[in-house]
Amino acid sequence: SGNLKRMLQPRAAKPPPEAFAHGAAGDAARAEFGRAYTEMMKREWFYIGIHLGYRYEGSPLIIPDGTPAPPDEVMEYTPTARPGHRAPHAWLADGRSTLDLFGRGFMLLRLGANPPDAAALIAAARAANLPLQMVDIADPAIAELYENRLVLIRPDGHVAWRADPPPPDPSHLIATISGAAS
């Protein structure tokens, strides 16, 4: 209701008559009215936090890592690789974005100069017929952005699981993120 009130406000506070004049005075009045209207409507128009900050909290297909949820902001977006959140963008050495890696199945990122072994996780995915690819990214800045050395991303680009060591029960992890766990 707050957004509706802000949107209807210009009907009550009409532009000044100078805004309809030709010349410099009219240009200045229109610019001022536009600035004021934009300021009033910021919350309605500038909502990148809603678009990019969508998260799956409490989803049975996400394995939480115990990290606290970041603030749910409307006008700001802070990338995080926390499970349930959209995987962050970063530029890869070959000029692609990390986002270019997602969308054709699940993706396991192994991050850092000496990433953990993921053979058991890959084998569990194969056994469950879960489409899973793996990419190694040594770039320390990307490893820092993703915060963990193993990050499993869903086809929709949201993080399903992350940790530094391989999972203790890879089959259970795969069953959980694919919806097959009981």
XYZ file of N, CA, C and O in Angstrom:
728
model
N 0.816 -1.188 0.000
C 0.000 0.000 0.000
C 0.864 1.257 0.000
O 0.466 2.276 -0.524
N 2.070 1.177 0.595
C 2.969 2.336 0.591
C 3.384 2.708 -0.811
O 3.457 3.889 -1.154
N 3.664 1.681 -1.654
C 4.041 1.961 -3.040
C 2.891 2.608 -3.798
O 3.092 3.532 -4.586
N 1.660 2.150 -3.584
C 0.508 2.738 -4.265
C 0.335 4.195 -3.857
O 0.103 5.058 -4.704
N 0.459 4.482 -2.565
C 0.343 5.876 -2.107
C 1.394 6.753 -2.763
O 1.108 7.865 -3.196
N 2.642 6.230 -2.843
C 3.705 7.019 -3.482
C 3.411 7.228 -4.960
O 3.642 8.300 -5.511
N 2.877 6.184 -5.620
C 2.604 6.290 -7.045
C 1.490 7.293 -7.327
O 1.511 8.007 -8.327
N 0.494 7.373 -6.435
C -0.634 8.282 -6.644
C -0.334 9.704 -6.173
O -1.070 10.624 -6.511
N 0.740 9.878 -5.420
C 1.077 11.193 -4.871
C 1.153 12.297 -5.932
O 0.656 13.395 -5.703
N 1.742 12.062 -7.111
C 1.802 13.142 -8.104
C 0.432 13.643 -8.549
O 0.300 14.767 -9.013
N -0.595 12.816 -8.399
C -1.936 13.283 -8.756
C -2.409 14.337 -7.768
O -3.161 15.237 -8.115
N -1.983 14.200 -6.504
C -2.349 15.181 -5.480
C -1.414 16.385 -5.555
O -1.850 17.524 -5.414
N -0.139 16.144 -5.751
C 0.854 17.221 -5.846
C 1.205 17.379 -7.325
O 2.160 16.814 -7.811
N 0.400 18.115 -8.015
C 0.566 18.267 -9.463
C 1.829 19.069 -9.775
O 2.289 19.857 -8.954
N 2.387 18.883 -10.965
C 3.552 19.675 -11.350
C 3.206 21.168 -11.315
O 2.055 21.550 -11.575
N 4.170 21.984 -11.006
C 3.896 23.427 -10.984
C 3.591 23.925 -12.396
O 4.019 23.323 -13.379
N 2.866 25.014 -12.513
C 2.536 25.548 -13.846
C 3.774 25.812 -14.699
O 3.733 25.667 -15.916
N 4.903 26.156 -14.046
C 6.145 26.431 -14.794
C 6.618 25.202 -15.575
O 7.325 25.320 -16.567
N 6.231 24.008 -15.133
C 6.667 22.786 -15.802
C 6.091 22.677 -17.210
O 6.608 21.932 -18.033
N 5.048 23.459 -17.497
C 4.411 23.422 -18.814
C 4.861 24.581 -19.698
O 4.397 24.715 -20.828
N 5.783 25.383 -19.190
C 6.273 26.545 -19.931
C 7.423 26.147 -20.850
O 8.149 25.187 -20.585
N 7.577 26.919 -21.923
C 8.712 26.730 -22.822
C 9.918 27.444 -22.246
O 9.795 28.352 -21.413
N 11.090 27.014 -22.660
C 12.310 27.719 -22.279
C 12.970 27.155 -21.038
O 12.601 26.107 -20.493
N 13.970 27.907 -20.553
C 14.818 27.464 -19.447
C 14.019 27.271 -18.153
O 14.264 26.313 -17.406
N 13.062 28.142 -17.877
C 12.275 28.009 -16.640
C 11.446 26.723 -16.672
O 11.366 26.007 -15.669
N 10.867 26.413 -17.809
C 10.096 25.178 -17.951
C 10.990 23.953 -17.847
O 10.631 22.971 -17.196
N 12.167 24.026 -18.490
C 13.119 22.908 -18.411
C 13.520 22.653 -16.961
O 13.558 21.501 -16.509
N 13.805 23.716 -16.221
C 14.218 23.574 -14.822
C 13.081 23.022 -13.965
O 13.305 22.162 -13.112
N 11.864 23.485 -14.189
C 10.716 23.019 -13.397
C 10.441 21.538 -13.685
O 10.148 20.766 -12.766
N 10.533 21.127 -14.957
C 10.325 19.720 -15.308
C 11.423 18.851 -14.708
O 11.147 17.767 -14.178
N 12.655 19.332 -14.755
C 13.766 18.572 -14.174
C 13.574 18.403 -12.673
O 13.786 17.311 -12.129
N 13.151 19.447 -12.002
C 12.945 19.378 -10.549
C 11.782 18.439 -10.215
O 11.881 17.627 -9.290
N 10.696 18.530 -10.961
C 9.572 17.639 -10.702
C 9.977 16.187 -10.962
O 9.647 15.285 -10.190
N 10.722 15.943 -12.034
C 11.207 14.598 -12.346
C 12.127 14.068 -11.261
O 12.033 12.903 -10.868
N 13.020 14.909 -10.748
C 13.926 14.501 -9.671
C 13.135 14.126 -8.426
O 13.361 13.096 -7.814
N 12.165 14.962 -8.066
C 11.356 14.712 -6.873
C 10.521 13.446 -7.048
O 10.398 12.639 -6.117
N 9.961 13.259 -8.227
C 9.144 12.073 -8.481
C 10.006 10.807 -8.430
O 9.625 9.798 -7.854
N 11.190 10.878 -9.037
C 12.105 9.736 -9.012
C 12.491 9.400 -7.575
O 12.505 8.232 -7.188
N 12.796 10.392 -6.786
C 13.153 10.163 -5.381
C 11.993 9.504 -4.634
O 12.184 8.564 -3.871
N 10.777 9.993 -4.891
C 9.599 9.456 -4.229
C 9.355 7.995 -4.638
O 8.930 7.177 -3.835
N 9.651 7.653 -5.892
C 9.337 6.330 -6.423
C 10.516 5.353 -6.380
O 10.409 4.241 -6.893
N 11.617 5.734 -5.752
C 12.798 4.868 -5.719
C 12.463 3.451 -5.270
O 12.907 2.481 -5.866
N 11.724 3.340 -4.206
C 11.422 2.011 -3.672
C 10.606 1.187 -4.675
O 10.735 -0.029 -4.729
N 9.805 1.830 -5.484
C 8.994 1.134 -6.489
C 9.827 0.759 -7.717
O 9.669 -0.313 -8.273
N 10.731 1.636 -8.138
C 11.435 1.448 -9.394
C 12.776 0.744 -9.261
O 13.223 0.081 -10.178
N 13.461 0.951 -8.168
C 14.819 0.424 -8.013
C 14.791 -0.740 -7.033
O 14.930 -0.560 -5.841
N 14.617 -1.934 -7.545
C 14.434 -3.085 -6.676
C 15.289 -4.271 -7.122
O 14.824 -5.396 -7.207
N 16.550 -4.021 -7.349
C 17.461 -5.080 -7.768
C 17.559 -6.174 -6.705
O 17.773 -7.333 -7.002
N 17.383 -5.796 -5.442
C 17.429 -6.785 -4.368
C 16.324 -7.822 -4.481
O 16.499 -8.970 -4.085
N 15.191 -7.427 -5.032
C 14.097 -8.376 -5.230
C 14.421 -9.304 -6.398
O 14.243 -10.510 -6.323
N 14.927 -8.740 -7.491
C 15.206 -9.548 -8.676
C 16.364 -10.516 -8.465
O 16.250 -11.695 -8.772
N 17.475 -10.003 -7.963
C 18.664 -10.843 -7.836
C 18.804 -11.476 -6.459
O 19.539 -12.437 -6.288
N 18.107 -10.942 -5.477
C 18.249 -11.439 -4.116
C 17.268 -12.517 -3.726
O 17.214 -12.911 -2.562
N 16.511 -13.029 -4.695
C 15.558 -14.084 -4.360
C 16.311 -15.269 -3.776
O 17.374 -15.646 -4.246
N 15.736 -15.886 -2.747
C 16.390 -17.013 -2.075
C 15.382 -18.081 -1.711
O 14.209 -17.797 -1.516
N 15.851 -19.293 -1.628
C 15.034 -20.426 -1.218
C 15.388 -20.759 0.230
O 16.245 -21.581 0.497
N 14.743 -20.101 1.174
C 14.954 -20.394 2.587
C 14.036 -21.543 2.973
O 12.850 -21.527 2.680
N 14.588 -22.535 3.641
C 13.776 -23.644 4.124
C 13.365 -24.640 3.058
O 12.533 -25.507 3.316
N 13.919 -24.564 1.869
C 13.565 -25.509 0.815
C 14.115 -26.893 1.154
O 15.257 -27.030 1.579
N 13.333 -27.935 0.928
C 13.841 -29.287 1.176
C 14.888 -29.721 0.140
O 15.517 -30.756 0.299
N 15.082 -28.919 -0.919
C 16.058 -29.244 -1.956
C 17.382 -28.513 -1.759
O 18.275 -28.606 -2.603
N 17.490 -27.785 -0.670
C 18.687 -27.012 -0.345
C 19.247 -27.558 0.963
O 18.499 -27.865 1.882
N 20.556 -27.649 1.051
C 21.188 -28.099 2.293
C 21.837 -26.894 2.951
O 22.876 -26.417 2.492
N 21.209 -26.363 4.012
C 21.752 -25.168 4.673
C 23.128 -25.452 5.260
O 23.441 -26.583 5.639
N 23.935 -24.398 5.345
C 25.267 -24.561 5.927
C 25.396 -23.893 7.294
O 26.481 -23.821 7.850
N 24.280 -23.398 7.822
C 24.301 -22.809 9.149
C 24.706 -21.344 9.192
O 24.714 -20.742 10.262
N 25.023 -20.753 8.049
C 25.388 -19.337 8.043
C 24.122 -18.492 8.187
O 23.048 -18.895 7.723
N 24.237 -17.333 8.837
C 23.045 -16.500 9.014
C 22.572 -15.898 7.690
O 23.379 -15.609 6.806
N 21.281 -15.738 7.588
C 20.704 -15.130 6.382
C 21.087 -13.657 6.328
O 20.994 -12.956 7.331
N 21.505 -13.180 5.155
C 21.770 -11.747 5.019
C 20.451 -10.979 5.027
O 19.386 -11.567 4.821
N 20.508 -9.670 5.269
C 19.269 -8.883 5.239
C 18.575 -9.016 3.881
O 19.232 -9.128 2.851
N 17.259 -9.021 3.897
C 16.458 -9.117 2.678
C 16.173 -7.692 2.214
O 15.173 -7.093 2.603
N 17.052 -7.146 1.406
C 16.964 -5.759 0.952
C 16.177 -5.661 -0.353
O 16.231 -6.567 -1.177
N 15.485 -4.564 -0.531
C 14.729 -4.326 -1.755
C 15.600 -3.623 -2.793
O 15.667 -4.029 -3.945
N 16.292 -2.575 -2.373
C 17.006 -1.715 -3.320
C 18.476 -2.070 -3.485
O 19.166 -1.455 -4.300
N 18.978 -3.021 -2.747
C 20.385 -3.397 -2.847
C 20.501 -4.902 -2.973
O 19.670 -5.650 -2.471
N 21.564 -5.333 -3.645
C 21.842 -6.755 -3.779
C 23.301 -6.978 -3.440
O 24.191 -6.362 -4.025
N 23.547 -7.856 -2.501
C 24.904 -8.245 -2.150
C 25.051 -9.721 -2.492
O 24.365 -10.570 -1.903
N 25.911 -10.046 -3.458
C 26.071 -11.443 -3.856
C 26.538 -12.310 -2.692
O 27.353 -11.894 -1.870
N 26.020 -13.519 -2.630
C 26.437 -14.507 -1.641
C 26.267 -15.894 -2.246
O 25.345 -16.117 -3.036
N 27.151 -16.803 -1.861
C 27.044 -18.193 -2.318
C 26.415 -19.056 -1.231
O 26.553 -20.275 -1.237
N 25.697 -18.445 -0.327
C 25.010 -19.173 0.739
C 23.949 -20.085 0.100
O 23.258 -19.682 -0.831
N 23.831 -21.330 0.569
C 22.825 -22.231 -0.017
C 21.426 -21.604 -0.036
O 20.991 -20.973 0.922
N 20.773 -21.762 -1.182
C 19.448 -21.194 -1.403
C 19.489 -19.882 -2.163
O 18.486 -19.452 -2.701
N 20.660 -19.256 -2.244
C 20.801 -17.964 -2.915
C 21.327 -18.158 -4.337
O 21.934 -19.175 -4.667
N 21.118 -17.140 -5.135
C 21.642 -17.123 -6.504
C 23.170 -17.134 -6.434
O 23.766 -16.365 -5.692
N 23.790 -18.017 -7.200
C 25.248 -18.069 -7.235
C 25.789 -16.754 -7.787
O 25.257 -16.212 -8.754
N 26.839 -16.222 -7.180
C 27.368 -14.926 -7.619
C 28.046 -14.976 -8.986
O 28.615 -15.994 -9.378
N 27.995 -13.851 -9.647
C 28.725 -13.655 -10.906
C 30.177 -13.306 -10.597
O 30.467 -12.560 -9.669
N 31.065 -13.856 -11.391
C 32.473 -13.459 -11.388
C 33.016 -13.756 -12.784
O 32.565 -14.692 -13.447
N 33.965 -12.944 -13.224
C 34.558 -13.167 -14.538
C 35.615 -14.257 -14.452
O 36.487 -14.229 -13.584
N 35.536 -15.222 -15.355
C 36.522 -16.289 -15.444
C 37.681 -15.841 -16.328
O 37.549 -14.882 -17.101
N 38.791 -16.542 -16.250
C 39.992 -16.172 -17.012
C 39.737 -16.156 -18.518
O 40.354 -15.373 -19.242
N 38.817 -16.991 -19.001
C 38.553 -17.055 -20.444
C 37.534 -16.022 -20.923
O 37.118 -16.036 -22.072
N 37.102 -15.117 -20.016
C 36.186 -14.049 -20.405
C 34.721 -14.368 -20.179
O 33.872 -13.500 -20.330
N 34.409 -15.616 -19.832
C 33.021 -15.959 -19.516
C 32.712 -15.576 -18.082
O 33.601 -15.372 -17.275
N 31.431 -15.526 -17.777
C 30.974 -15.319 -16.407
C 30.755 -16.679 -15.763
O 30.431 -17.650 -16.454
N 30.876 -16.749 -14.450
C 30.505 -17.986 -13.758
C 29.055 -18.330 -14.071
O 28.702 -19.511 -14.144
N 28.212 -17.330 -14.298
C 26.802 -17.593 -14.603
C 26.626 -18.370 -15.905
O 25.641 -19.079 -16.078
N 27.602 -18.249 -16.807
C 27.554 -19.001 -18.066
C 27.712 -20.505 -17.851
O 27.412 -21.297 -18.738
N 28.180 -20.897 -16.674
C 28.388 -22.310 -16.375
C 27.102 -23.017 -15.971
O 27.042 -24.244 -15.970
N 26.075 -22.265 -15.610
C 24.875 -22.835 -15.018
C 23.743 -22.922 -16.034
O 23.666 -22.136 -16.961
N 22.843 -23.901 -15.810
C 21.631 -23.964 -16.615
C 21.446 -25.243 -17.392
O 20.366 -25.514 -17.891
N 22.478 -26.056 -17.528
C 22.350 -27.293 -18.314
C 22.454 -28.522 -17.422
O 22.884 -29.571 -17.858
N 22.067 -28.406 -16.191
C 22.190 -29.476 -15.211
C 22.818 -28.888 -13.964
O 22.978 -27.676 -13.854
N 23.183 -29.726 -13.043
C 23.845 -29.270 -11.828
C 25.318 -29.030 -12.132
O 25.885 -29.656 -13.029
N 25.927 -28.123 -11.379
C 27.330 -27.779 -11.585
C 28.039 -27.812 -10.237
O 27.568 -27.201 -9.273
N 29.148 -28.510 -10.184
C 29.987 -28.523 -8.999
C 31.214 -27.674 -9.284
O 31.981 -27.967 -10.201
N 31.375 -26.617 -8.498
C 32.574 -25.794 -8.595
C 33.564 -26.286 -7.552
O 33.223 -26.422 -6.374
N 34.781 -26.573 -8.004
C 35.878 -26.879 -7.083
C 36.785 -25.657 -7.119
O 37.340 -25.323 -8.162
N 36.910 -25.012 -5.992
C 37.544 -23.696 -5.947
C 38.865 -23.717 -5.195
O 39.032 -24.454 -4.222
N 39.762 -22.871 -5.665
C 41.059 -22.718 -5.012
C 42.156 -23.451 -5.765
O 41.912 -24.198 -6.707
N 43.394 -23.220 -5.307
C 44.561 -23.778 -5.984
C 44.653 -25.294 -5.844
O 45.154 -25.975 -6.735
N 44.196 -25.841 -4.738
C 44.284 -27.281 -4.495
C 42.925 -27.773 -4.008
O 42.750 -28.065 -2.823
N 41.919 -27.873 -4.905
C 40.552 -28.191 -4.464
C 40.418 -29.612 -3.939
O 41.185 -30.495 -4.310
N 39.421 -29.833 -3.077
C 39.187 -31.168 -2.519
C 38.759 -32.168 -3.591
O 38.206 -31.801 -4.624
N 38.990 -33.429 -3.302
C 38.576 -34.513 -4.180
C 37.043 -34.591 -4.183
O 36.410 -34.530 -3.130
N 36.460 -34.715 -5.343
C 35.003 -34.788 -5.449
C 34.557 -36.057 -6.166
O 33.413 -36.162 -6.588
N 35.445 -37.041 -6.270
C 35.124 -38.261 -7.017
C 33.893 -38.970 -6.455
O 33.042 -39.438 -7.215
N 33.762 -39.052 -5.133
C 32.613 -39.751 -4.539
C 31.311 -39.009 -4.831
O 30.272 -39.639 -5.068
N 31.363 -37.693 -4.854
C 30.171 -36.892 -5.159
C 29.774 -37.073 -6.628
O 28.590 -37.247 -6.942
N 30.746 -37.066 -7.511
C 30.480 -37.287 -8.937
C 29.901 -38.691 -9.147
O 28.932 -38.875 -9.890
N 30.463 -39.692 -8.470
C 29.966 -41.065 -8.599
C 28.533 -41.184 -8.077
O 27.698 -41.865 -8.684
N 28.232 -40.509 -6.969
C 26.865 -40.547 -6.424
C 25.880 -39.906 -7.396
O 24.759 -40.396 -7.566
N 26.276 -38.830 -8.037
C 25.403 -38.178 -9.020
C 25.163 -39.104 -10.211
O 24.027 -39.230 -10.683
N 26.212 -39.753 -10.686
C 26.059 -40.687 -11.822
C 25.114 -41.831 -11.448
O 24.252 -42.221 -12.236
N 25.299 -42.373 -10.241
C 24.461 -43.492 -9.795
C 22.995 -43.091 -9.708
O 22.106 -43.916 -9.920
N 22.728 -41.820 -9.429
C 21.351 -41.320 -9.315
C 20.843 -40.735 -10.634
O 19.746 -40.177 -10.686
N 21.639 -40.821 -11.692
C 21.299 -40.222 -12.997
C 21.047 -38.721 -12.897
O 20.188 -38.184 -13.605
N 21.780 -38.068 -12.021
C 21.676 -36.613 -11.869
C 22.706 -35.968 -12.789
O 23.902 -36.257 -12.678
N 22.276 -35.112 -13.713
C 23.241 -34.457 -14.597
C 24.118 -33.486 -13.796
O 23.639 -32.480 -13.289
N 25.399 -33.819 -13.656
C 26.325 -33.020 -12.865
C 27.637 -32.867 -13.615
O 28.245 -33.856 -14.013
N 28.013 -31.622 -13.829
C 29.315 -31.317 -14.405
C 30.180 -30.711 -13.315
O 29.669 -30.218 -12.305
N 31.482 -30.711 -13.546
C 32.399 -30.159 -12.567
C 33.369 -29.213 -13.269
O 33.835 -29.502 -14.367
N 33.635 -28.080 -12.617
C 34.593 -27.120 -13.135
C 35.525 -26.727 -11.998
O 35.065 -26.429 -10.890
N 36.808 -26.722 -12.279
C 37.809 -26.256 -11.316
C 38.111 -24.792 -11.597
O 38.352 -24.413 -12.753
N 38.090 -23.986 -10.560
C 38.395 -22.557 -10.678
C 39.449 -22.237 -9.620
O 39.160 -22.259 -8.424
N 40.653 -21.931 -10.071
C 41.761 -21.675 -9.151
C 41.824 -20.222 -8.686
O 42.465 -19.932 -7.680
N 41.174 -19.315 -9.392
C 41.242 -17.884 -9.085
C 40.910 -17.624 -7.610
O 39.794 -17.908 -7.161
N 41.858 -17.059 -6.844
C 41.607 -16.839 -5.413
C 40.473 -15.849 -5.129
O 39.775 -15.979 -4.119
N 40.256 -14.892 -6.004
C 39.166 -13.928 -5.790
C 37.806 -14.617 -5.919
O 36.877 -14.315 -5.164
N 37.691 -15.529 -6.868
C 36.426 -16.253 -7.034
C 36.233 -17.214 -5.862
O 35.123 -17.342 -5.334
N 37.293 -17.864 -5.439
C 37.203 -18.747 -4.268
C 36.747 -17.960 -3.040
O 35.905 -18.425 -2.268
N 37.254 -16.755 -2.883
C 36.849 -15.913 -1.747
C 35.382 -15.504 -1.872
O 34.642 -15.510 -0.885
N 34.940 -15.176 -3.073
C 33.544 -14.790 -3.300
C 32.594 -15.938 -2.945
O 31.548 -15.720 -2.340
N 32.958 -17.153 -3.309
C 32.099 -18.311 -3.065
C 32.268 -18.891 -1.656
O 31.474 -19.711 -1.229
N 33.298 -18.464 -0.944
C 33.524 -18.739 0.478
C 33.851 -20.177 0.846
O 34.322 -20.425 1.949
N 33.559 -21.142 0.006
C 33.873 -22.540 0.272
C 34.555 -23.135 -0.943
O 34.450 -22.606 -2.052
N 35.193 -24.262 -0.743
C 35.969 -24.873 -1.823
C 35.154 -25.791 -2.720
O 35.537 -26.070 -3.848
N 34.023 -26.263 -2.232
C 33.097 -27.055 -3.042
C 31.731 -26.374 -2.992
O 31.191 -26.139 -1.915
N 31.197 -26.057 -4.160
C 29.891 -25.397 -4.231
C 29.083 -26.083 -5.327
O 29.513 -26.153 -6.477
N 27.929 -26.599 -4.940
C 27.050 -27.317 -5.866
C 25.893 -26.399 -6.238
O 25.165 -25.923 -5.361
N 25.732 -26.160 -7.532
C 24.751 -25.190 -8.014
C 23.702 -25.894 -8.862
O 24.012 -26.734 -9.712
N 22.449 -25.524 -8.609
C 21.313 -26.092 -9.337
C 21.246 -25.529 -10.752
O 21.842 -24.498 -11.044
N 20.479 -26.170 -11.632
C 20.331 -25.643 -12.995
C 19.766 -24.221 -13.050
O 20.035 -23.482 -13.992
N 18.997 -23.814 -12.020
C 18.448 -22.452 -12.016
C 19.438 -21.423 -11.489
O 19.111 -20.250 -11.364
N 20.668 -21.840 -11.207
C 21.705 -20.906 -10.773
C 21.739 -20.651 -9.283
O 22.510 -19.828 -8.815
N 20.929 -21.360 -8.514
C 20.928 -21.195 -7.056
C 21.810 -22.267 -6.415
O 21.854 -23.406 -6.880
N 22.473 -21.880 -5.348
C 23.372 -22.788 -4.648
C 22.540 -23.816 -3.877
O 21.644 -23.454 -3.115
N 22.859 -25.101 -4.078
C 22.158 -26.177 -3.382
C 22.914 -26.599 -2.123
O 22.302 -26.980 -1.128
N 24.254 -26.528 -2.177
C 25.089 -26.994 -1.073
C 26.476 -26.403 -1.250
O 26.908 -26.141 -2.377
N 27.174 -26.209 -0.125
C 28.568 -25.807 -0.184
C 29.273 -26.233 1.094
O 28.657 -26.334 2.159
N 30.551 -26.508 0.956
C 31.378 -26.890 2.103
C 32.832 -26.881 1.649
O 33.130 -26.782 0.455
N 33.724 -27.032 2.599
C 35.140 -27.185 2.259
C 35.504 -28.653 2.063
O 36.094 -28.998 1.053
N 35.130 -29.530 2.985
C 35.428 -30.945 2.740
C 34.328 -31.577 1.898
O 33.201 -31.077 1.849
N 34.627 -32.691 1.249
C 33.564 -33.423 0.543
C 32.488 -33.853 1.537
O 32.752 -33.993 2.729
N 31.269 -34.071 1.060
C 30.197 -34.466 1.988
C 30.460 -35.849 2.572
O 30.986 -36.727 1.874
N 30.069 -36.061 3.829
C 30.285 -37.379 4.430
C 29.422 -38.470 3.782
O 29.820 -39.625 3.743
N 28.265 -38.080 3.258
C 27.371 -39.042 2.607
C 26.923 -38.457 1.260
O 25.851 -37.856 1.151
N 27.755 -38.614 0.232
C 27.430 -38.024 -1.073
C 26.085 -38.475 -1.646
O 25.375 -37.694 -2.260
N 25.720 -39.741 -1.429
C 24.443 -40.245 -1.966
C 23.265 -39.526 -1.331
O 22.289 -39.191 -2.011
N 23.353 -39.268 -0.025
C 22.268 -38.544 0.660
C 22.198 -37.093 0.153
O 21.113 -36.567 -0.065
N 23.347 -36.473 -0.047
C 23.374 -35.105 -0.585
C 22.672 -35.057 -1.941
O 21.805 -34.215 -2.178
N 23.052 -35.963 -2.826
C 22.446 -36.004 -4.173
C 20.956 -36.280 -4.078
O 20.148 -35.643 -4.779
N 20.543 -37.196 -3.217
C 19.122 -37.499 -3.059
C 18.367 -36.278 -2.550
O 17.244 -35.987 -3.009
N 18.971 -35.522 -1.646
C 18.307 -34.342 -1.082
C 18.124 -33.258 -2.141
O 17.020 -32.753 -2.335
N 19.187 -32.904 -2.842
C 19.084 -31.789 -3.793
C 18.248 -32.136 -5.022
O 17.768 -31.245 -5.713
N 18.072 -33.441 -5.285
C 17.267 -33.838 -6.443
C 15.822 -34.143 -6.068
O 15.010 -34.450 -6.938
N 15.503 -34.091 -4.758
C 14.142 -34.347 -4.323
C 13.829 -35.812 -4.120
O 12.669 -36.173 -3.912
N 14.846 -36.660 -4.148
C 14.615 -38.097 -4.003
C 14.764 -38.572 -2.558
O 14.488 -39.733 -2.281
N 15.199 -37.701 -1.662
C 15.381 -38.104 -0.255
C 14.019 -38.273 0.402
O 13.059 -37.576 0.102
N 13.946 -39.232 1.303
C 12.669 -39.464 1.996
C 12.646 -38.754 3.321
O 13.563 -38.301 3.859
